[in-house]
mmCIF file of C-alpha atoms in Angstrom:
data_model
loop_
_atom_site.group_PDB
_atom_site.id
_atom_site.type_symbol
_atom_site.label_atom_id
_atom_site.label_comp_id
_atom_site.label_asym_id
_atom_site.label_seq_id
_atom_site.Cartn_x
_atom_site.Cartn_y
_atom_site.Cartn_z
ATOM 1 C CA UNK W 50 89.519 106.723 110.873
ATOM 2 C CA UNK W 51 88.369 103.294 108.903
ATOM 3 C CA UNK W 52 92.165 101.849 109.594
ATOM 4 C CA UNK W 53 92.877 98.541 111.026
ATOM 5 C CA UNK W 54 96.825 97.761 111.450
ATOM 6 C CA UNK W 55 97.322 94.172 110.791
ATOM 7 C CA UNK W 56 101.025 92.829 111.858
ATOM 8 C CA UNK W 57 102.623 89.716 110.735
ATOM 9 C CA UNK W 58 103.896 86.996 113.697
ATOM 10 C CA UNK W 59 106.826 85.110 112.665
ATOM 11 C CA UNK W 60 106.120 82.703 115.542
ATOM 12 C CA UNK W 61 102.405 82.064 114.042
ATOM 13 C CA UNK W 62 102.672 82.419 110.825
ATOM 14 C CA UNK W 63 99.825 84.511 111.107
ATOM 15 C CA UNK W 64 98.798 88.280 111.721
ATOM 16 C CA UNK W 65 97.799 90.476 114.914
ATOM 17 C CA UNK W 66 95.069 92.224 114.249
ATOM 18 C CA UNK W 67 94.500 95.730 115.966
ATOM 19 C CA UNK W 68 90.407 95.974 116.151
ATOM 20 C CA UNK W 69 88.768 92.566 114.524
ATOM 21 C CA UNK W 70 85.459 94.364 114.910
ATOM 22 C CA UNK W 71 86.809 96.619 111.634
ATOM 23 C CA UNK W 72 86.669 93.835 109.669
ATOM 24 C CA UNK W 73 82.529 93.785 110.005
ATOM 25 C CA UNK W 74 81.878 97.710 109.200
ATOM 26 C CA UNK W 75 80.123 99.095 106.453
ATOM 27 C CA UNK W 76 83.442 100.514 105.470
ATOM 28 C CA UNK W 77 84.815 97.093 104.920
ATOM 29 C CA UNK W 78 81.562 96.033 102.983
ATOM 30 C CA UNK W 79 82.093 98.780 100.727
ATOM 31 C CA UNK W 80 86.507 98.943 99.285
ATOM 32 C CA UNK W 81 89.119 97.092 101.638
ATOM 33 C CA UNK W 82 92.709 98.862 100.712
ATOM 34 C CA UNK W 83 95.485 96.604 101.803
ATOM 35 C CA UNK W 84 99.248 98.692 102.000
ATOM 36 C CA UNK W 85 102.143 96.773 102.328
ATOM 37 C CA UNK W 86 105.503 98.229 103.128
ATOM 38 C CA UNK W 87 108.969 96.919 101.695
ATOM 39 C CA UNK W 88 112.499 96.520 102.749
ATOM 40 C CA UNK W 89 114.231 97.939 106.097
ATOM 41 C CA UNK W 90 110.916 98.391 108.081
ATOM 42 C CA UNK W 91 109.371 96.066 111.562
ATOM 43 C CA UNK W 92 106.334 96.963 113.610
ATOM 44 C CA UNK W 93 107.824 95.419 116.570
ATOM 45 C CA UNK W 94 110.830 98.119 116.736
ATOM 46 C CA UNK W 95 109.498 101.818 117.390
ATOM 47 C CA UNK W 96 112.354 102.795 115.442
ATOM 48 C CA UNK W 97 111.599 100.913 112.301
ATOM 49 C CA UNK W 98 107.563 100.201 112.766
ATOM 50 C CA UNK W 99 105.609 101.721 109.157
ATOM 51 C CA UNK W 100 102.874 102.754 111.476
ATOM 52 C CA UNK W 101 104.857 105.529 112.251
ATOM 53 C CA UNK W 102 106.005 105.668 108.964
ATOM 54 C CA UNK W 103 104.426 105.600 105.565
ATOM 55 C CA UNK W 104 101.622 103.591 107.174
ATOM 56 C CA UNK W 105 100.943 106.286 109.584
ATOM 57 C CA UNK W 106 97.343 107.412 108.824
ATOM 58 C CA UNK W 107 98.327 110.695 110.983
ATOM 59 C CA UNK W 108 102.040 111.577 109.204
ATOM 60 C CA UNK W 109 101.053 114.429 107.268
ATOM 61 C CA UNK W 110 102.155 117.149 106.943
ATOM 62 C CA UNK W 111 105.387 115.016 106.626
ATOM 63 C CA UNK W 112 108.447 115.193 104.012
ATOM 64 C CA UNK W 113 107.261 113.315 100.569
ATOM 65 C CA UNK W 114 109.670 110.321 101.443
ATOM 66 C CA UNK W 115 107.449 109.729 105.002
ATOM 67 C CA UNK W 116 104.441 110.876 103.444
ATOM 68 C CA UNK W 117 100.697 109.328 104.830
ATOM 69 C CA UNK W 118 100.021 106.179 102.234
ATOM 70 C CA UNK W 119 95.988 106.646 103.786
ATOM 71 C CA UNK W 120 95.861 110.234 103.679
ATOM 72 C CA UNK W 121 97.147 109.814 99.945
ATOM 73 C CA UNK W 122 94.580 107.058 99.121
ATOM 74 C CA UNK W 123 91.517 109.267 100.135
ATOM 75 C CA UNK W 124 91.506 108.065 103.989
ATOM 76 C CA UNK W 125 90.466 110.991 106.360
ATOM 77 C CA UNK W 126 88.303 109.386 108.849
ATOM 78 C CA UNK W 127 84.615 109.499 107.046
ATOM 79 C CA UNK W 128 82.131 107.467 107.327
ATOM 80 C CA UNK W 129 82.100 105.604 103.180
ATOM 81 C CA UNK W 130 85.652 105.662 102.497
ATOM 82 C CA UNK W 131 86.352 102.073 102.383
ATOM 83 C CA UNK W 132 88.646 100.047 105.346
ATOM 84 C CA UNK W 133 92.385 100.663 104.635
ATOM 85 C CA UNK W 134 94.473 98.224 106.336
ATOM 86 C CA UNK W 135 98.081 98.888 107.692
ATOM 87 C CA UNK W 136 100.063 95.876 107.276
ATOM 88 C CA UNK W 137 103.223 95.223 108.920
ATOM 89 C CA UNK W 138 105.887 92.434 108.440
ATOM 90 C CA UNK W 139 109.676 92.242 109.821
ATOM 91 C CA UNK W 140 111.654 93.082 106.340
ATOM 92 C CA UNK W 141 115.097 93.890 107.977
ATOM 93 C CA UNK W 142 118.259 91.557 107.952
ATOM 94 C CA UNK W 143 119.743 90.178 104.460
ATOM 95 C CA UNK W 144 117.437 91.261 101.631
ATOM 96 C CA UNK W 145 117.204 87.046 100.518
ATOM 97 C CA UNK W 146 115.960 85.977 103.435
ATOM 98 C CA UNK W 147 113.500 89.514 103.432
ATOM 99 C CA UNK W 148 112.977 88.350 100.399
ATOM 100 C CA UNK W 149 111.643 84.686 101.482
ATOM 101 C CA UNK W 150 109.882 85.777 104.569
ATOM 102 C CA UNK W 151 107.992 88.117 101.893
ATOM 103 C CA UNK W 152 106.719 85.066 99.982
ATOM 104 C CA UNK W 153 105.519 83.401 103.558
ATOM 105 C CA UNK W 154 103.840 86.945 104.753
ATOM 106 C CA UNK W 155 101.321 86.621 101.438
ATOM 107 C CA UNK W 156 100.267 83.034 101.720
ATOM 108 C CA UNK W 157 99.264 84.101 105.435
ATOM 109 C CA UNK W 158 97.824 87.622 103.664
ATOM 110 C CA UNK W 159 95.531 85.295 101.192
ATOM 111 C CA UNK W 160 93.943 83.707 104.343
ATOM 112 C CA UNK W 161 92.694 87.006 105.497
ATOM 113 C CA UNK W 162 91.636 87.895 102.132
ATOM 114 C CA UNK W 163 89.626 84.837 102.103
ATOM 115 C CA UNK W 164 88.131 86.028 105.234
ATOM 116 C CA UNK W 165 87.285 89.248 104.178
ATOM 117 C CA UNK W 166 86.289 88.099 100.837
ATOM 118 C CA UNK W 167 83.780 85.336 102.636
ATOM 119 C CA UNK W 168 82.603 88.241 105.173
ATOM 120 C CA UNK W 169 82.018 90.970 102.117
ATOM 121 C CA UNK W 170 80.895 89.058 98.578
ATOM 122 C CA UNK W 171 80.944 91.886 97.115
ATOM 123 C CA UNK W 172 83.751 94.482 98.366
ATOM 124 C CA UNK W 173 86.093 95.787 96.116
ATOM 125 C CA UNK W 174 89.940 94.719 97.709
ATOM 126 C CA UNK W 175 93.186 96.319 96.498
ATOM 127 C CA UNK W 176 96.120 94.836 97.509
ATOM 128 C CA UNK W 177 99.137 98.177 96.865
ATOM 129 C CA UNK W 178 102.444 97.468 98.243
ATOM 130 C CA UNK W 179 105.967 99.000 97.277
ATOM 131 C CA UNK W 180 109.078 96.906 96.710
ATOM 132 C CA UNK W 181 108.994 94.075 98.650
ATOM 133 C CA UNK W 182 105.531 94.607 99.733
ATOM 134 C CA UNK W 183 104.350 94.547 96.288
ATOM 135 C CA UNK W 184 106.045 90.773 96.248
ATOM 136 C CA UNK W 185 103.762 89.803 98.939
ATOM 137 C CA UNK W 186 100.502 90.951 97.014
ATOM 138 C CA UNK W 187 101.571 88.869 94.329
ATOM 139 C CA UNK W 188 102.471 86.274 96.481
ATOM 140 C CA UNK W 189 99.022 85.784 98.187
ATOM 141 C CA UNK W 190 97.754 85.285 94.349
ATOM 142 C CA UNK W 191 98.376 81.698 94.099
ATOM 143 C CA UNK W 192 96.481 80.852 97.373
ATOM 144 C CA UNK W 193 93.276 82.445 96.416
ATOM 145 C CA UNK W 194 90.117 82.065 94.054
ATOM 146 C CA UNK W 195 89.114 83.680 91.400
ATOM 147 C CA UNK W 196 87.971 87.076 91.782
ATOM 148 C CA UNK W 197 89.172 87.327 95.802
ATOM 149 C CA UNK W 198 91.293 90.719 94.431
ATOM 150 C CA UNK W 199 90.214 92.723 92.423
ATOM 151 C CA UNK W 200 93.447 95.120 91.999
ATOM 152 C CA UNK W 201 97.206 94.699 92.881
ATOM 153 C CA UNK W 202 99.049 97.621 92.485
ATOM 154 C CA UNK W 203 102.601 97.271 92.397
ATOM 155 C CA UNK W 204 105.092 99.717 93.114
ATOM 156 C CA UNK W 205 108.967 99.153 91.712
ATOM 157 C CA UNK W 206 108.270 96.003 92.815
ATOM 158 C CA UNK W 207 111.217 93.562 94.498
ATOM 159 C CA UNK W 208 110.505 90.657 92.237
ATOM 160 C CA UNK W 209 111.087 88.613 89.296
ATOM 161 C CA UNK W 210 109.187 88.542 86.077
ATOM 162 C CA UNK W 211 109.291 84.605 86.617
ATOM 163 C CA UNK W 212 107.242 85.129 89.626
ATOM 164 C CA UNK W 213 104.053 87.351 88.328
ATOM 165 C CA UNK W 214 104.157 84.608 85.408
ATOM 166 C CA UNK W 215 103.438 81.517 87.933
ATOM 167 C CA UNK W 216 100.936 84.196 90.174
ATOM 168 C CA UNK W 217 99.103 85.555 87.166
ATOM 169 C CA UNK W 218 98.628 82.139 85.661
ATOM 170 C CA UNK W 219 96.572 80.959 88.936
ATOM 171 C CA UNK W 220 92.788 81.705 88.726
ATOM 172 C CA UNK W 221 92.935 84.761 91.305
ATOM 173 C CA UNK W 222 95.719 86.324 88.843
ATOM 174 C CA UNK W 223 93.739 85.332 86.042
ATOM 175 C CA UNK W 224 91.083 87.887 86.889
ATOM 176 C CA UNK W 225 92.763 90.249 89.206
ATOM 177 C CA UNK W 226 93.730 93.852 87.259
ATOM 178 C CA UNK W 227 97.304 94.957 88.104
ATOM 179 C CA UNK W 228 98.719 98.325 87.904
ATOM 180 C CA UNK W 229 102.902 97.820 88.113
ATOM 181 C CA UNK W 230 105.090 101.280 88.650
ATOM 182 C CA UNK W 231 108.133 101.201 87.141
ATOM 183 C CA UNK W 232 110.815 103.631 86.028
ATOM 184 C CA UNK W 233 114.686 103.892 85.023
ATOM 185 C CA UNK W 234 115.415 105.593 88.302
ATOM 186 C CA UNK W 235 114.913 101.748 89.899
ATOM 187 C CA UNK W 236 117.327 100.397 87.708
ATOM 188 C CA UNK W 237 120.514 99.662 90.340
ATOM 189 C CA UNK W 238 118.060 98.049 92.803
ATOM 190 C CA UNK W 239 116.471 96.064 90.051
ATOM 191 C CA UNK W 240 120.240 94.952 89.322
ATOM 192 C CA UNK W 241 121.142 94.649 93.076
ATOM 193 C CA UNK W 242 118.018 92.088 93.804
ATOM 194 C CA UNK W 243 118.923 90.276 90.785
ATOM 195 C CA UNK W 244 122.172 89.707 92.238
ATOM 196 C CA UNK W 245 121.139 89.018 95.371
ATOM 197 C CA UNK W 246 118.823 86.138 94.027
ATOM 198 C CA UNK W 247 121.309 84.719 91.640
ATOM 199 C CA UNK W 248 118.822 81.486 91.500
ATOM 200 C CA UNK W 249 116.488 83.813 89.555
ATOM 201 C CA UNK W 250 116.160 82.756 85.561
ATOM 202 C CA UNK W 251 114.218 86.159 85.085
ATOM 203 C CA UNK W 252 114.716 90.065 84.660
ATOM 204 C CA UNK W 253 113.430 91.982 87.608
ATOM 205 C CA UNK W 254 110.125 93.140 86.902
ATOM 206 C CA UNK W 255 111.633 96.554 86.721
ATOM 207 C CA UNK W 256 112.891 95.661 83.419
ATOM 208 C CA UNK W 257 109.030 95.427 81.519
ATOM 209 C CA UNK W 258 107.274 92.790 81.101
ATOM 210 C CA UNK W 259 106.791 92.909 77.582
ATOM 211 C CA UNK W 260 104.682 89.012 76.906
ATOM 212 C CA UNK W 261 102.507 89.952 80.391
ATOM 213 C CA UNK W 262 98.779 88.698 80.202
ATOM 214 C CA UNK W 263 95.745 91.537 79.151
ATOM 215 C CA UNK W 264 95.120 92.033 82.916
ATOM 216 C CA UNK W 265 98.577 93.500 83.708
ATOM 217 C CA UNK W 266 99.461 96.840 83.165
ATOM 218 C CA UNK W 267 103.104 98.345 83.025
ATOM 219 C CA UNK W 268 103.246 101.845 84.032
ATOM 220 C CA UNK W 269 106.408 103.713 83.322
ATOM 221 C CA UNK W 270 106.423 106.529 85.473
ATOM 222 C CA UNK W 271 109.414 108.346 83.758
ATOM 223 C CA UNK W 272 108.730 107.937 80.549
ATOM 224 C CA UNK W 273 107.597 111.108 78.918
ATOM 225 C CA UNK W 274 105.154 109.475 76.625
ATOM 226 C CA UNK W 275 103.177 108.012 79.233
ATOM 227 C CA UNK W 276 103.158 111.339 81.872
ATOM 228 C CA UNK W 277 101.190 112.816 78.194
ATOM 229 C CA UNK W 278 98.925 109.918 78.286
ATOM 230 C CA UNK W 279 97.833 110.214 81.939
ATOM 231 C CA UNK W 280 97.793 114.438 82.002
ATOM 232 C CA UNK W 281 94.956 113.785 78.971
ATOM 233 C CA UNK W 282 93.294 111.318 81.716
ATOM 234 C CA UNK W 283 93.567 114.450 84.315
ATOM 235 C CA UNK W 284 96.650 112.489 85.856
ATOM 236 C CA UNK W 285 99.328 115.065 86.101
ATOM 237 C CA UNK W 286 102.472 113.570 87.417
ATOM 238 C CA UNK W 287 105.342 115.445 87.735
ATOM 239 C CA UNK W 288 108.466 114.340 85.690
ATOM 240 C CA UNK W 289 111.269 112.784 87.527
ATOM 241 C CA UNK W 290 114.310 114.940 89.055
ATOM 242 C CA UNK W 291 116.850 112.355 90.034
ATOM 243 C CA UNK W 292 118.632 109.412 87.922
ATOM 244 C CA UNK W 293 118.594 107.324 90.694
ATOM 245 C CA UNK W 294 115.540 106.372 93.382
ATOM 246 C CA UNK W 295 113.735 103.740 94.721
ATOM 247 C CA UNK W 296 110.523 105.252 96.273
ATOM 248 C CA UNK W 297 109.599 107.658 93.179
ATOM 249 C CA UNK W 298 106.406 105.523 92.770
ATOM 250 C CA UNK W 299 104.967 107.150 95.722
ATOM 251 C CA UNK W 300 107.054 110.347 96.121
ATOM 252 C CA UNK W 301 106.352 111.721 92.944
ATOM 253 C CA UNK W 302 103.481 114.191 92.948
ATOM 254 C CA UNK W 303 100.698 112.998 91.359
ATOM 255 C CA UNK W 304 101.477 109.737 91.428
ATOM 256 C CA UNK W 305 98.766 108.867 94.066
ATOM 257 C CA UNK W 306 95.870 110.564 91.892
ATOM 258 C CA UNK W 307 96.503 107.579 89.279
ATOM 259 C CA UNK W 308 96.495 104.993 92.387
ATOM 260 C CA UNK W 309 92.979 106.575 93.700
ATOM 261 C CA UNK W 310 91.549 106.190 90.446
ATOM 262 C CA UNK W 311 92.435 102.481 89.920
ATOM 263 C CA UNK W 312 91.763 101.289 93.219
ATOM 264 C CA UNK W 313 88.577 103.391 93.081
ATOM 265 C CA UNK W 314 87.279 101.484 89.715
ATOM 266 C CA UNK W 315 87.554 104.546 88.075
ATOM 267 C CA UNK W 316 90.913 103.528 86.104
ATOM 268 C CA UNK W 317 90.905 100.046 84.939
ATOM 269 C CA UNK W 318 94.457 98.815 84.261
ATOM 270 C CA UNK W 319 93.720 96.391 81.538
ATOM 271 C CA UNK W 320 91.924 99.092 79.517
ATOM 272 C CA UNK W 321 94.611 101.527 80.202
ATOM 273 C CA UNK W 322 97.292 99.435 78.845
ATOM 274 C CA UNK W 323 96.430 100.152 75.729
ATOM 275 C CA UNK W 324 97.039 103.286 75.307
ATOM 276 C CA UNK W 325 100.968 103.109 76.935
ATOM 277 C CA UNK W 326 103.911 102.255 75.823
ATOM 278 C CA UNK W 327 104.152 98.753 74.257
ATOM 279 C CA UNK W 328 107.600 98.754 75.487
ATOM 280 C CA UNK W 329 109.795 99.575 78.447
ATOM 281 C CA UNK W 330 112.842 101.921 78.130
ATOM 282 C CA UNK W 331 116.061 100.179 78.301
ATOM 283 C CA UNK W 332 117.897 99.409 81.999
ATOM 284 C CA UNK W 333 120.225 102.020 82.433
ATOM 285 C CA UNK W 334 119.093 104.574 79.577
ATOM 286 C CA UNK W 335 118.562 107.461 82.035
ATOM 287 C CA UNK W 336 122.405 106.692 83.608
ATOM 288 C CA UNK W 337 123.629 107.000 79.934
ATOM 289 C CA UNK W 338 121.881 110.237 78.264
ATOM 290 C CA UNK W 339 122.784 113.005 79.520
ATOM 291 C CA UNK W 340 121.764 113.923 82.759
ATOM 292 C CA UNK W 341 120.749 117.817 82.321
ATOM 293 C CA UNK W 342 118.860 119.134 85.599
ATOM 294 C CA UNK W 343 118.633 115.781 87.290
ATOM 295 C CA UNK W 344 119.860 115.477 90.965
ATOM 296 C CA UNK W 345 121.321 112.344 92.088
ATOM 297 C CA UNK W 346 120.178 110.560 94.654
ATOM 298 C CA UNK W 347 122.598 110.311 97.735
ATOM 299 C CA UNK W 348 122.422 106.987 98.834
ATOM 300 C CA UNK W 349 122.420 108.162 102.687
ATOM 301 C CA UNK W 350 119.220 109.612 102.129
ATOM 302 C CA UNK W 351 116.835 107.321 102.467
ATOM 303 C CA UNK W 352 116.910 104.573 105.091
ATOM 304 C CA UNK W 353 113.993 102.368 103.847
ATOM 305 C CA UNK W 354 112.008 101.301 101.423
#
């Protein structure tokens, strides 16, 4: 399978790198997908590595909560796919110093980027990562040029709205398209991190980011107007059945058919915009109408992010 696992060193600052030799494939030369994981995970622990995990290009079939992020991004060993790498970072302890190391795991991500980009003119990279991993994409933003990403897709992302401002205005976030999952059933951890990070003058990004630049794209994923939009683009994702999740935006079915198509070229987040929602629901709406046929979450139920 095109797969490389690439693991962050705390002692380095820098990453282990399964088979180097990936890097110089056709595969790579053609789409490099980069998957980050988020909160509560560490390669170095068997019990809490992604690789056997989300990351795990050999998971399915698995429950949708453990489910294959390469199988679901269109990775099943052929020859053209594209290079997905597996990265891994140590994300357990408090969630502000998580948090922090996050920041210091994409500056060290934008040097391999650099790499590949310097390797591969021309290869389309896609940076997708989920809660705190989606804070490293952005992260790695400010350290690169112009046009070193092509996509970030961001999935209820652990971050401030503060943040993607200062990454979007550098010249990699001025041309890189993102695609950022949101939806009402993130609301308490959108409220938790900003509590956590009480430095923050910003919303989560949770929230909507209503003034964000023509290249960013807030996707709503329980929001029934823009499910209609995407079923008319032959994106059928199914509505949400709890009031209260954090890893909808890649449980959901469907929800990776929209992912394959951006970080395949075949969606382009920027053009897509315009036809969504101008505006985010309210935090909290979907806790105050009435819940009919919604299942709560039990909070035991899911041990990381």
């Amino acid at each position: 399978m095109p797969l490389i696992r690439m693991d962050y060193d705390t002692a380095t600052d820098g990453f282990r790198i399964g088979d180097p030799s990936m890097l110089d494939t056709p595969d790579a030369a053609r789409r490099v997908v980069i998957m980050v994981h988020g909160y509560k995970f560490d390669p170095a622990r068997a019990d809490k590595t992604p690789h056997r995990h989300i990351l795990d290009p050999c998971r399915d079939p698995a429950p949708a909560r453990d489910m294959s992020w390469p199988r679901a991004m269109g990775f099943h060993g052929l020859t053209g796919e594209g290079l997905c790498i597996a990265l891994g970072w140590p994300s357990l302890g408090r969630f502000a110093a998580a948090y922090r190391r996050a920041g210091d795991v994409g500056r060290a991500l934008a040097l391999e980027i650099a790499g590949i980009r310097a390797r591969h003119p021309r290869t389309e990279i896609t940076v997708m990562g989920h809660s705190l991993g989606a804070r490293v994409g952005l992260s790695a933003l400010p350290h690169l040029r112009a046009g070193d990403v092509d996509r970030v897709i961001a999935l209820s992302a652990a971050d401030r709205i503060d943040t993607a401002r200062d990454a979007m205005a550098t010249p990699a976030g001025r041309t890189a398209r993102v695609l950022a999952v949101h939806s009402r059933e993130n609301d308490l951890y959108d409220a938790a991190m900003e509590c956590a990070l009480p430095s923050g003058t910003s919303r989560a990004l949770g929230t909507g980011w209503a003034e964000a630049p023509a290249n960013w794209c807030d996707v709503q994923i329980d929001c029934a107007e823009t499910l209609d939009v995407l079923a008319r683009m032959d994106i059928d994702i199914a509505p949400p059945q709890r009031l209260i999740c954090h890893w909808s935006s890649y449980t959901r079915p469907g929800v990776f058919d929209l992912y394959r198509a951006v970080a395949h070229g075949a969606i382009d987040p920027a053009a897509l915009r315009a036809f969504l929602p101008s505006d985010s629901a309210p935090r909290w709406s979907r806790l105050i109408a009435p819940a009919r046929a919604i299942t709560p979450l039990s909070f035991g139920a899911k041990p990381s992010s």
